[in-house]
Coordinates of C-alpha atoms in Angstrom, one line a residue:
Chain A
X26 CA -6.3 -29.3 24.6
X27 CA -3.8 -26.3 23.9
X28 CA -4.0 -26.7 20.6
X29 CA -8.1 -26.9 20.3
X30 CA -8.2 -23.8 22.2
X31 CA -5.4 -22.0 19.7
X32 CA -7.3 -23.1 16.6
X33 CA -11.1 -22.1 18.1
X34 CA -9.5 -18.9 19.4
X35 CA -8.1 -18.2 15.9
X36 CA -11.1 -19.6 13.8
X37 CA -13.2 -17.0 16.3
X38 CA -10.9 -13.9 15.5
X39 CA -10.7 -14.5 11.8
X40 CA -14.6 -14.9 11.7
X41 CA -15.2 -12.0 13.3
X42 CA -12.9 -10.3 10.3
X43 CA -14.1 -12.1 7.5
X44 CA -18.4 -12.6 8.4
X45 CA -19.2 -8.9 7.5
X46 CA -18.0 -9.1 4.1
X47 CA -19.2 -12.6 4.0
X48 CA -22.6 -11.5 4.6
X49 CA -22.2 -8.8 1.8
X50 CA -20.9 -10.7 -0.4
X51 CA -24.3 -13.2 0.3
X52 CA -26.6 -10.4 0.1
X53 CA -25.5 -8.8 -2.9
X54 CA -27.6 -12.0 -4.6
X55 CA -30.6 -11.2 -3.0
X56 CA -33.8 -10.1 -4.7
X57 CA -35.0 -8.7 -1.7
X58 CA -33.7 -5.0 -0.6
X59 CA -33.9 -6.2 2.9
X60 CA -31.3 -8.0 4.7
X61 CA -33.2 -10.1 7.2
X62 CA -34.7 -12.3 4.4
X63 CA -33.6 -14.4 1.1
X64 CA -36.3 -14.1 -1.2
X65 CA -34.2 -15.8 -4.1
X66 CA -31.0 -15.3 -6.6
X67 CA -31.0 -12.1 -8.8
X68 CA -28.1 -10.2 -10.2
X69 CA -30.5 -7.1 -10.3
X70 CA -27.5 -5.4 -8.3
X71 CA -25.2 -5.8 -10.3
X72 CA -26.9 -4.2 -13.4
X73 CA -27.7 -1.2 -11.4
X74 CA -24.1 -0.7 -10.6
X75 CA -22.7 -1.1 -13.6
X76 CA -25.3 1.3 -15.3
X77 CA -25.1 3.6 -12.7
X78 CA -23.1 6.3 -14.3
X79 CA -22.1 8.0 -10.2
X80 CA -20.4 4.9 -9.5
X81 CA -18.3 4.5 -12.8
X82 CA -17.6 8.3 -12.6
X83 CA -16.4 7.6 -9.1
X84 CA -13.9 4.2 -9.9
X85 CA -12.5 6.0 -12.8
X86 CA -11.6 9.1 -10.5
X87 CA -10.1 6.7 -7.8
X88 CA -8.5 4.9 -10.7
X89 CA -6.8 7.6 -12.7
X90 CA -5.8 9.5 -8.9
X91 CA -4.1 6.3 -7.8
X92 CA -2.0 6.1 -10.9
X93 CA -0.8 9.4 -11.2
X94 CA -0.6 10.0 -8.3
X95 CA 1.6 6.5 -7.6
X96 CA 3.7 7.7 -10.5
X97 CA 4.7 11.4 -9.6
X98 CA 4.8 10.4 -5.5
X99 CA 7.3 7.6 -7.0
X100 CA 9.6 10.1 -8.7
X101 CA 9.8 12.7 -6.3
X102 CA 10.1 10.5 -3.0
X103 CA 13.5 9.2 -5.1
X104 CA 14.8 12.0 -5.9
X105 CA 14.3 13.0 -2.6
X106 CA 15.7 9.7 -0.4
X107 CA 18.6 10.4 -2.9
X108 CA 19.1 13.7 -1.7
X109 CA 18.6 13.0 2.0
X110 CA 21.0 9.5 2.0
X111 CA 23.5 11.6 -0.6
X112 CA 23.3 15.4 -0.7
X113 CA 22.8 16.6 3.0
X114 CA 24.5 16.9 6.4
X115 CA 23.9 15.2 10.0
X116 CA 21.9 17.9 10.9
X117 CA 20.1 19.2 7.7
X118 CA 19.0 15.1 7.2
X119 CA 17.3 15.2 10.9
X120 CA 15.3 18.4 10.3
X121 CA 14.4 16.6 6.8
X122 CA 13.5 13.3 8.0
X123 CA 11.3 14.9 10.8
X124 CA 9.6 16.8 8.1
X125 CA 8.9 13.5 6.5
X126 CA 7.3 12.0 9.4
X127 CA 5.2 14.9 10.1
X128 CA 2.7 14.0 7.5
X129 CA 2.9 10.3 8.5
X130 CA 2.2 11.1 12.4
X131 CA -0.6 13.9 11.5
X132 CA -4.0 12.4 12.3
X133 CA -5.5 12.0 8.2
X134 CA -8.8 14.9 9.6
X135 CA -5.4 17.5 9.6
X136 CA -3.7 17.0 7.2
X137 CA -6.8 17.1 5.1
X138 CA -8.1 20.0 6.4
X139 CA -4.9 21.9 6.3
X140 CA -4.0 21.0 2.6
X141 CA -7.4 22.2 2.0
X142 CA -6.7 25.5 3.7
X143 CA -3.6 25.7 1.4
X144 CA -5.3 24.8 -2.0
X145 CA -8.1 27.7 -0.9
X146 CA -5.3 29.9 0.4
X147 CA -3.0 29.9 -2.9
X148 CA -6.5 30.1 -5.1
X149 CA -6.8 26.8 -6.5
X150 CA -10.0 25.0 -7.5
X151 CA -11.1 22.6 -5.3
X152 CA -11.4 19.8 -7.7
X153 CA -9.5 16.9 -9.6
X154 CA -6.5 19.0 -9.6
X155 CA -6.3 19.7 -6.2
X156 CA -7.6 15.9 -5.2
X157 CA -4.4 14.4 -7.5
X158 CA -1.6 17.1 -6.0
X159 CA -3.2 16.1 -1.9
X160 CA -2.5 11.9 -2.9
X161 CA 0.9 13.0 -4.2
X162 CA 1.8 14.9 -1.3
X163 CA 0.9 12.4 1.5
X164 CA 2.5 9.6 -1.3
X165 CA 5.9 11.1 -1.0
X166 CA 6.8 10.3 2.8
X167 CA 5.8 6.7 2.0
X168 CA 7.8 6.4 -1.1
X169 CA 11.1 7.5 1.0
X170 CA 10.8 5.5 3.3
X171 CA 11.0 2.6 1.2
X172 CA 13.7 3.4 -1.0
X173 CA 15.5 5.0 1.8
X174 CA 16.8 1.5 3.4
X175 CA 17.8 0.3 0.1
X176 CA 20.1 3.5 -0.4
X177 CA 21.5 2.6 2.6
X178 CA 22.2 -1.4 1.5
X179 CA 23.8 0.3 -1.5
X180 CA 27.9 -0.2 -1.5
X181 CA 29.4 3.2 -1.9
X182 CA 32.3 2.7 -3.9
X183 CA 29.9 1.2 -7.1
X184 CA 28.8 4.7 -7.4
X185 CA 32.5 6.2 -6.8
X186 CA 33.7 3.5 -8.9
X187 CA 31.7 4.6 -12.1
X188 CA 32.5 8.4 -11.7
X189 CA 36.0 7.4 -11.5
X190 CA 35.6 5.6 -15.0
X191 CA 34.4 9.2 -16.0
X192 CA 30.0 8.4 -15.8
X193 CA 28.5 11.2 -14.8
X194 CA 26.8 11.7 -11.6
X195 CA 23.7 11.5 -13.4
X196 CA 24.9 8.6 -15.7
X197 CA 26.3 6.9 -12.4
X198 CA 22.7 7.2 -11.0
X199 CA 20.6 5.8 -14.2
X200 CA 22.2 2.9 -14.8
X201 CA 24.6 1.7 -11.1
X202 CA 22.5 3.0 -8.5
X203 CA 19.0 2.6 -9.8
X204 CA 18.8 -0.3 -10.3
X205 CA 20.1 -1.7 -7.2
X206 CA 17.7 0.6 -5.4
X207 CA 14.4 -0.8 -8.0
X208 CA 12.9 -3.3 -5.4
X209 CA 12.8 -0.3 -3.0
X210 CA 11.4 2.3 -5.7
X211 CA 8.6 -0.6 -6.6
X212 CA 7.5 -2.0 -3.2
X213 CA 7.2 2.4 -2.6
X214 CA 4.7 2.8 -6.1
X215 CA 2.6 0.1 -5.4
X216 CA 2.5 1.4 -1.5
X217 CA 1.3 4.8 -2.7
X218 CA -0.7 3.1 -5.2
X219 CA -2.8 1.4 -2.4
X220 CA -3.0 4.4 0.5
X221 CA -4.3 6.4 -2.9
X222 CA -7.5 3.5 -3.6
X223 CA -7.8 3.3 0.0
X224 CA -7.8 6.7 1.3
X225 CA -11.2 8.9 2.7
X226 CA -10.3 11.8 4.5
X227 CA -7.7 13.6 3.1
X228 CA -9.5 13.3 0.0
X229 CA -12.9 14.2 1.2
X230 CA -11.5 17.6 2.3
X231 CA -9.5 18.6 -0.5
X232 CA -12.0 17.3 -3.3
X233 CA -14.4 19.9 -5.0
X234 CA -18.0 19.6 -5.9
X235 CA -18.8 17.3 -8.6
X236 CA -15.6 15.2 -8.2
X237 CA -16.2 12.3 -6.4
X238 CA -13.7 8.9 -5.7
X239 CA -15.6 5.3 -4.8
X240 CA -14.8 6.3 -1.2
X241 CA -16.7 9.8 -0.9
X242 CA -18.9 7.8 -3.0
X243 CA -19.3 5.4 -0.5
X244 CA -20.0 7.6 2.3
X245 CA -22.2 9.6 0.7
X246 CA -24.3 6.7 -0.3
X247 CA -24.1 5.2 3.3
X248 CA -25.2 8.2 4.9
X249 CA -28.4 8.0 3.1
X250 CA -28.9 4.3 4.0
X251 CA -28.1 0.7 2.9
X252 CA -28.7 0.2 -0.5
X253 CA -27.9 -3.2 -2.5
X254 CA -25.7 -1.6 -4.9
X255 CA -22.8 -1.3 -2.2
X256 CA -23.4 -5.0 -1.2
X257 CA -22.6 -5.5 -5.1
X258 CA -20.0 -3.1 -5.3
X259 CA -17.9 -4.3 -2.5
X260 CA -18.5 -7.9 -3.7
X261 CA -16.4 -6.6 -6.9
X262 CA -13.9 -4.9 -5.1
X263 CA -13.2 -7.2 -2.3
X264 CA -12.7 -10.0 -5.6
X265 CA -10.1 -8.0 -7.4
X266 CA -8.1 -7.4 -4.0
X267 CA -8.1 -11.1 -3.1
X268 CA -7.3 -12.5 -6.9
X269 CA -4.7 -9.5 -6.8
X270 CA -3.0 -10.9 -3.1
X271 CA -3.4 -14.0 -4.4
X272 CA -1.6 -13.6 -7.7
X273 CA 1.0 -11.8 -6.3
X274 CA 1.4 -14.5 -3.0
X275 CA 1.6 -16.9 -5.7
X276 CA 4.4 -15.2 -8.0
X277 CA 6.4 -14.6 -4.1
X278 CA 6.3 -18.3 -4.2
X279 CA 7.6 -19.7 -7.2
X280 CA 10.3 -16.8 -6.8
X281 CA 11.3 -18.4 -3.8
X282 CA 11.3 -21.8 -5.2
X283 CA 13.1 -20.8 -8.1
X284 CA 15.8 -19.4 -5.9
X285 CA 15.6 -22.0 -3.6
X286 CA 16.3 -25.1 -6.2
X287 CA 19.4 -22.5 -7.8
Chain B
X4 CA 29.0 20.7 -8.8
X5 CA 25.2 19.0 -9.0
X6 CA 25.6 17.7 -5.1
X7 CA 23.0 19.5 -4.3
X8 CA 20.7 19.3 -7.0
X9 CA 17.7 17.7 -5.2
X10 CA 18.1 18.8 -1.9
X11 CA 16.5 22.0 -2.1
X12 CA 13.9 20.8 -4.3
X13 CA 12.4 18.7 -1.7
X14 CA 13.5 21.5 0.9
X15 CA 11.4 23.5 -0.8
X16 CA 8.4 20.3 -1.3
X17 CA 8.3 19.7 2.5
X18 CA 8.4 23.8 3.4
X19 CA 5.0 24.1 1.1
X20 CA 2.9 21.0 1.3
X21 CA 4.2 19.7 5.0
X22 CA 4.9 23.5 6.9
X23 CA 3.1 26.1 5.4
X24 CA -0.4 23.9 5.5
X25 CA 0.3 23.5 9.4
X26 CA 1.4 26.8 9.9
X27 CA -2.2 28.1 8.1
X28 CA -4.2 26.1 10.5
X29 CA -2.3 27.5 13.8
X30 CA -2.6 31.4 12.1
X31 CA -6.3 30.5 11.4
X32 CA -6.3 29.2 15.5
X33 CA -4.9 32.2 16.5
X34 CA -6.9 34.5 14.4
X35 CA -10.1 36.4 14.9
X36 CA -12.8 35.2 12.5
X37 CA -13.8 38.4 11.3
X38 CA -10.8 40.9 11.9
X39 CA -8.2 38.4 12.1
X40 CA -6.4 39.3 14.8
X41 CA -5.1 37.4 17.1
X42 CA -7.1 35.5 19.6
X43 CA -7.0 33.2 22.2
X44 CA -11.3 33.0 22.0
X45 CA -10.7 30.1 19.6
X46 CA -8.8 27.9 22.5
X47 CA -11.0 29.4 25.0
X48 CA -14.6 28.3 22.7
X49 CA -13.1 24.5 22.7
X50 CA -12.6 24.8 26.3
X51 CA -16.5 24.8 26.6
X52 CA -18.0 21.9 28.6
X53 CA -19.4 21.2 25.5
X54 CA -16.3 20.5 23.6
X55 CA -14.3 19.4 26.4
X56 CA -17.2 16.4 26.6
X57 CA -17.0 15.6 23.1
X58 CA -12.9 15.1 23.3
X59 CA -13.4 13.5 26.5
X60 CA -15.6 11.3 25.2
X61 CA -13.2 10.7 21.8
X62 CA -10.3 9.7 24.3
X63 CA -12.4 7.5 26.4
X64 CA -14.0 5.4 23.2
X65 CA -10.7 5.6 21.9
X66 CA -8.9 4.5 24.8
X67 CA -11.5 1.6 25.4
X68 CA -11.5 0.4 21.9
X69 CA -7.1 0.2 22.0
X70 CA -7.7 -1.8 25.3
X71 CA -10.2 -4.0 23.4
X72 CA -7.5 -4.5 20.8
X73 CA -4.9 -5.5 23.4
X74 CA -7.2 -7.6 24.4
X75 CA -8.4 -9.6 22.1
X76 CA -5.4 -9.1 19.6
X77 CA -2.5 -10.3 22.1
X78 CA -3.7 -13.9 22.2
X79 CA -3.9 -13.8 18.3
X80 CA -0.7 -12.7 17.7
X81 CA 0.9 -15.4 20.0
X82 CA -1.2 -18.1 18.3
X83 CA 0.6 -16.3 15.0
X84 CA 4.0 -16.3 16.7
X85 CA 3.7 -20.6 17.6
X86 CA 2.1 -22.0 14.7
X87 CA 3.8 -23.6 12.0
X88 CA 5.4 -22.1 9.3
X89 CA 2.9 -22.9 7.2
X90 CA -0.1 -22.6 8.7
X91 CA 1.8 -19.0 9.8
X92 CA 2.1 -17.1 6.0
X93 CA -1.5 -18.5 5.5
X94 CA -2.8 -16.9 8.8
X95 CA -1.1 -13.8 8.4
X96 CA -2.2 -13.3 5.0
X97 CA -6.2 -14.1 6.4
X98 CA -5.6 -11.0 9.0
X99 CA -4.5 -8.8 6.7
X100 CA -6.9 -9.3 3.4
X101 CA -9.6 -7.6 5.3
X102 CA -7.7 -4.5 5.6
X103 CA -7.0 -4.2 2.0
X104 CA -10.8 -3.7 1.3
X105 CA -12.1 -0.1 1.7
X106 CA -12.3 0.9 5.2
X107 CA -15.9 2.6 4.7
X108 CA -16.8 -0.5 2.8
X109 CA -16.3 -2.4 6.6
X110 CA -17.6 0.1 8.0
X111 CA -21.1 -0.3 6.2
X112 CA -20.8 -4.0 6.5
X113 CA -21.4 -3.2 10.1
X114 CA -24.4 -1.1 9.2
X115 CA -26.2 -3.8 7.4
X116 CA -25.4 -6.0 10.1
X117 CA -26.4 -4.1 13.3
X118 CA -29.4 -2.8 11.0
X119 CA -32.9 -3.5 13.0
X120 CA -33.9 -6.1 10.3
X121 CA -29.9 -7.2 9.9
X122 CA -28.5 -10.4 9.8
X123 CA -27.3 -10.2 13.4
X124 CA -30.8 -9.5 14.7
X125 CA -32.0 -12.5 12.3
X126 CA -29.7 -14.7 13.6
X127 CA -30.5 -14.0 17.3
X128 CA -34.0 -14.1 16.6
X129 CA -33.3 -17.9 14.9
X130 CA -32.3 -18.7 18.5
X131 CA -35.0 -17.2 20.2
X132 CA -33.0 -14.5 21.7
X133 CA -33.9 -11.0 21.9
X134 CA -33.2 -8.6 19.1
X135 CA -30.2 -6.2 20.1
X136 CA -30.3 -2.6 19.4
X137 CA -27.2 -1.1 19.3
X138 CA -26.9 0.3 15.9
X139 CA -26.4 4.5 16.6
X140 CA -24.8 3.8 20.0
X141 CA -21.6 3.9 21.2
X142 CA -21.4 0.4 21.6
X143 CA -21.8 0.3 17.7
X144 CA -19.0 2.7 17.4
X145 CA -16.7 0.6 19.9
X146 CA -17.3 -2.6 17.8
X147 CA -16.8 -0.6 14.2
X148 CA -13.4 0.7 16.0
X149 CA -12.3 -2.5 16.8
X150 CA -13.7 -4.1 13.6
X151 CA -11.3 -1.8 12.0
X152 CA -8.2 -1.7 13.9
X153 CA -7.8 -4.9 15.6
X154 CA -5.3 -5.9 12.7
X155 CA -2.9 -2.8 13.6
X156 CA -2.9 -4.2 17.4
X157 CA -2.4 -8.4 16.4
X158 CA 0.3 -7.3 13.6
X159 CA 3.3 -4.9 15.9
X160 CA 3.0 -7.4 18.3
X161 CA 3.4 -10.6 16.5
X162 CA 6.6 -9.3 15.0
X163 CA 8.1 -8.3 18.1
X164 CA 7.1 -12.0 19.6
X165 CA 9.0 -13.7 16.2
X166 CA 11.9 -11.8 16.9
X167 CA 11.9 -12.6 20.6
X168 CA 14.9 -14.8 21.8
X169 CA 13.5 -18.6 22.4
X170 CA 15.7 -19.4 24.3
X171 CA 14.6 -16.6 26.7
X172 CA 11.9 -19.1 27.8
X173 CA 13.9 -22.1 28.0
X174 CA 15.6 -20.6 30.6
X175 CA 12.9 -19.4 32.9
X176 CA 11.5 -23.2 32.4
X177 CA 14.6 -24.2 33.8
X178 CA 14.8 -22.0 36.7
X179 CA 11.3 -23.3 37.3
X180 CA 8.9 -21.2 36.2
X181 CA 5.3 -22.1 35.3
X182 CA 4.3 -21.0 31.9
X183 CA 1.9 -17.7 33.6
X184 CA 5.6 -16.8 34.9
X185 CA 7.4 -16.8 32.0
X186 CA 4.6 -15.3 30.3
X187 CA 4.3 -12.3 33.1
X188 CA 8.2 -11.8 33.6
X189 CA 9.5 -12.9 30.6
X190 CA 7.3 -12.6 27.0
X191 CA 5.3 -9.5 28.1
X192 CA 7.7 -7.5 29.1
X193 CA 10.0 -8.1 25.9
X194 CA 6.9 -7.8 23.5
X195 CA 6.0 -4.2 25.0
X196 CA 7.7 -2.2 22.0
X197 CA 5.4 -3.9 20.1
X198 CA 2.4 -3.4 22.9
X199 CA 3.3 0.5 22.5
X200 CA 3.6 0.5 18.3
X201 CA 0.0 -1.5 18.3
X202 CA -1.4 1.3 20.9
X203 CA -0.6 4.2 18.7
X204 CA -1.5 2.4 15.5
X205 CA -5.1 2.0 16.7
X206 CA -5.5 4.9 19.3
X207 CA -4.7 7.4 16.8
X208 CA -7.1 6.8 13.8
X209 CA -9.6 6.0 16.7
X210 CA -9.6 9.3 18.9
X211 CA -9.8 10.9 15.4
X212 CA -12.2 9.4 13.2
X213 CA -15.2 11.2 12.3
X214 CA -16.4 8.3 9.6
X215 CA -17.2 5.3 12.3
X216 CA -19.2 7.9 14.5
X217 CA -21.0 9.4 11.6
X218 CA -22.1 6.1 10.0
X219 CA -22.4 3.7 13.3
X220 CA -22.6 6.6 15.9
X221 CA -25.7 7.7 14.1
X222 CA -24.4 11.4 14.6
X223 CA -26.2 12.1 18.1
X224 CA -23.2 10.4 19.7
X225 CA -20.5 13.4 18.0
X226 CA -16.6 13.0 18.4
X227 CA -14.1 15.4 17.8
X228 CA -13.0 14.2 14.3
X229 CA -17.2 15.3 13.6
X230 CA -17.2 18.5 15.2
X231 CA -14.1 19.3 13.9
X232 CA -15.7 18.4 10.1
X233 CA -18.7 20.4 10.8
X234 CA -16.7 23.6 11.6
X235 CA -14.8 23.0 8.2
X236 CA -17.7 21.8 5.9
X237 CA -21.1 22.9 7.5
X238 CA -20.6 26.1 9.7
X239 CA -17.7 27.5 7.8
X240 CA -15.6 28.5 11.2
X241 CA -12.3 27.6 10.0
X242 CA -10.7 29.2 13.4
X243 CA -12.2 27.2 15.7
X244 CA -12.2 24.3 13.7
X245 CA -8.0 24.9 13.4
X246 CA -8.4 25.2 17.1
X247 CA -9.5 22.0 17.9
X248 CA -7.2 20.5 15.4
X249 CA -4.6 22.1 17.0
X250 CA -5.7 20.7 20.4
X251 CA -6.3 17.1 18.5
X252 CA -2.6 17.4 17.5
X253 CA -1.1 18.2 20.4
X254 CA -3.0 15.7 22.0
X255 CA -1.7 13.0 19.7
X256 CA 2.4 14.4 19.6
X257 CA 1.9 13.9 23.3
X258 CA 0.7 10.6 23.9
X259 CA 2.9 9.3 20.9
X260 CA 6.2 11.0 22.8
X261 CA 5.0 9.4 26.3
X262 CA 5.0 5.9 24.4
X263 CA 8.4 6.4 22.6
X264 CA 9.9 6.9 25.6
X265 CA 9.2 3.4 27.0
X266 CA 10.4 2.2 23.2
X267 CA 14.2 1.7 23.5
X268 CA 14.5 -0.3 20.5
X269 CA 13.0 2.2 17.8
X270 CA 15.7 3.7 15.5
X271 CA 15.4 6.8 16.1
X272 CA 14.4 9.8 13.6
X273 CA 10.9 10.2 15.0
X274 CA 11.9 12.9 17.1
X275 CA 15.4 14.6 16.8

């Protein structure tokens, strides 16, 4: 009796996540712009999207922002968890650290806004530029705190070792501590990589004119009612995140297999 | 020699992109909008019934929605927390899949759905119920909330409730207490860290959004997150828009330092 109740309770809660995209997903097929009625199979949608030039303008924006943006965030929030774990005292690493969480604690409406007041303030163009250097900033925070743990797993006296054998510091950090601290510096980049696709806010305020992501996209679109196009379009993207999660699930397995049968 | 080589580097990062934005939006706070001296008309503008309805109104649909959460999301995350290994990666993976798809994308599911013609009203109408209008309301806003955030509530919780001692309950069954018991004195209490990481995780994006309200809210129902955008985008007053992100933050630091003090376990580092 337990049990029933446990699996209807959980079958009810996962419906409730899963039927709105479900029903997208369904109405994306159907040749009628309403969604009361099915009036028959068309992939009408699904031209219009990929013709539309707005949309493709959009992904490639969101694209090309998550990347770089990944990439720089990556190498900074390194250097930096290398400087906090290595380079500072008790008291300068507090200060730092809370400096770190700031962004992460901020409600996303502020820090947009107030990057935007900066970008204005120091004369930049509100525009791709400005959009790239606001996902890098809020990137960075992440980025530490990933690699951050992993400096800490990491034994001391390797890096001592290796300076004693004459490396240099910067030798010493290429080729003993980096790649001890990789899974860390990975897990980070493709952390950044996501909060980049996923974010709104921060990049609604600090965007200009004329340079849109899928999400401003999005919202813009939605504000002027419910078109067919999004039902297409977040058919697509839903499809790539699931086939992505369930390529990577799958890889996690046979890695733990792998080590498991060692 | 070279100790120091990235430290001030990112000294000098967080001083430009994390102080000097915040410290703009308190000078523009403080600041006349045309002579830009400083003011306290900004604070005293957002202390307008007005404004103080809207934020009200933000904490309260905020505050219901993280209740809602709770609510619903506790029961899922101890379902998470018993089932079998198996069944467990499979579940949690299910929760979070949904959050990996653009959050406005959700959103708008809900449009479509709530929509007078949408497949909610369809469905009721298959059943010979009424249609329900709630679409523009709060109660669309409520359900888009916890639509959204119910995964940050069954998530914190369910990982405080695996790392729970077991044997915690096998010892309040053998002092004699009924499973409601152990559940009041024993797993509750022990999964409130995770109660309290859950709370801020939803609350927070909640009290500020300015995306559900806009798209589910219909904009005649305005939070602060909106007002706060239209003073930035539409009107153009920066300074009492800083104000009333000012307030927002405040708001926020406080509610997140009342919670960390009940949270003995957390590491530290959030607040020196």
């Amino acid at each position: 009796m337990m049990r029933f109740l446990r699996r209807s309770y959980a079958m009810l809660i996962l419906g409730f996540l899963y039927l709105p995209i479900l029903i997208l997903i369904v109405f994306s097929f159907n040749a009628s712009k309403s969604r009361a009625t099915w009036e028959g199979f068309t992939l009408r949608w699904y031209g219009e999207l990929i013709e539309s030039e707005a949309i493709l303008d959009a992904l490639s924006n969101t694209l090309s922002v998550a990347v770089l943006s990944s990439l720089i965030a990556t190498v900074i929030g390194t250097l930096a968890a290398y400087a906090i774990y290595r380079e500072m005292g008790s008291w300068e690493r507090k200060l730092s650290m809370n400096l770190t969480y700031i962004p992460l604690l901020n409600p996303d409406i502020v820090t947009g806004i107030s990057l935007m007041l900066l970008f204005i303030f120091a004369g930049m163009k509100l525009g791709f530029g400005s959009l790239l250097l606001s996902h890098v900033i809020f990137n960075v925070p992440y980025v530490i705190l990933t690699v951050l743990p992993k400096l800490r797993q990491f034994d001391q006296h390797l890096y001592e070792a290796a300076l004693d054998l004459g490396a240099s510091p910067a030798y010493a950090f290429r080729h003993i501590v980096l790649p001890e601290i990789l899974p860390g510096i990975v897990t980070g980049a493709l952390f950044a990589f996501t909060l980049s696709v996923d974010d709104f806010v921060i990049s609604f305020f600090t965007t200009g004119s004329g340079v849109n992501n899928l999400s401003i996209l999005i919202y813009s679109m939605a504000r002027r009612g419910i078109h067919p196009t999004i039902n297409a379009l977040s058919t697509l993207l839903f499809l790539t995140v699931l086939v992505l999660l369930i390529a990577v699930n799958l890889r996690m397995e046979k890695k733990v297999k792998r080590e498991a049968r060692r | 020699m070279g100790r120091r080589l990235y430290a001030y580097p990112y000294h000098l990062w967080t001083f430009l992109f994390t102080v000097v934005p915040l410290a703009l939006i308190v000078y523009f706070a403080f600041t006349a909008r045309d002579t830009a001296a400083f003011t306290l008309d900004n604070l005293r503008q957002a202390a307008q019934p007005v404004y103080l309805g809207v934020l009200w109104h933000s904490v309260w649909l905020a505050g219901v929605s993280t209740f809602l959460c709770l609510l619903i999301g506790y029961p899922m995350a101890m379902i998470l927390a018993k089932s079998r290994v198996r069944y467990r990666r499979m579940l949690t993976m299910l929760i979070v899949v949904p959050m990996w798809m653009n959050f406005l994308l959700r959103t708008y599911a809900w449009m479509t759905l709530l929509e007078k013609n949408g497949a909610v009203n369809a469905f009721l109408g298959f059943l010979g119920l009424p249609a329900l209008h709630i679409l523009y309301t709060d109660y669309a806003v409520l359900l888009g909330m916890v639509y959204n955030f119910l995964p940050f509530m069954i998530l914190p919780i369910y990982s405080v409730l695996m790392k729970m001692d077991k044997s915690l309950l096998e010892a309040a069954e053998d002092l004699g207490a009924d499973a409601w018991t152990s559940f009041r004195r024993v797993t509750f209490p022990l999964s409130l860290p995770g109660v309290y990481a859950g709370t801020i995780m939803v609350f927070m994006p909640a009290v500020t959004t300015f995306v559900i309200s806009r798209l589910l809210g219909g904009g005649q129902y305005m939070l602060a997150g909106n007002v706060i955008e239209q003073q930035f985008l539409a009107i153009g007053n920066w300074n009492f828009g800083s104000a009333l992100s000012v307030l927002m933050m405040i708001l926020i630091f406080l509610s997140m330092i009342g919670l960390s003090r009940y949270d003995k376990d957390s590491d530290g580092g959030l607040f020196l």
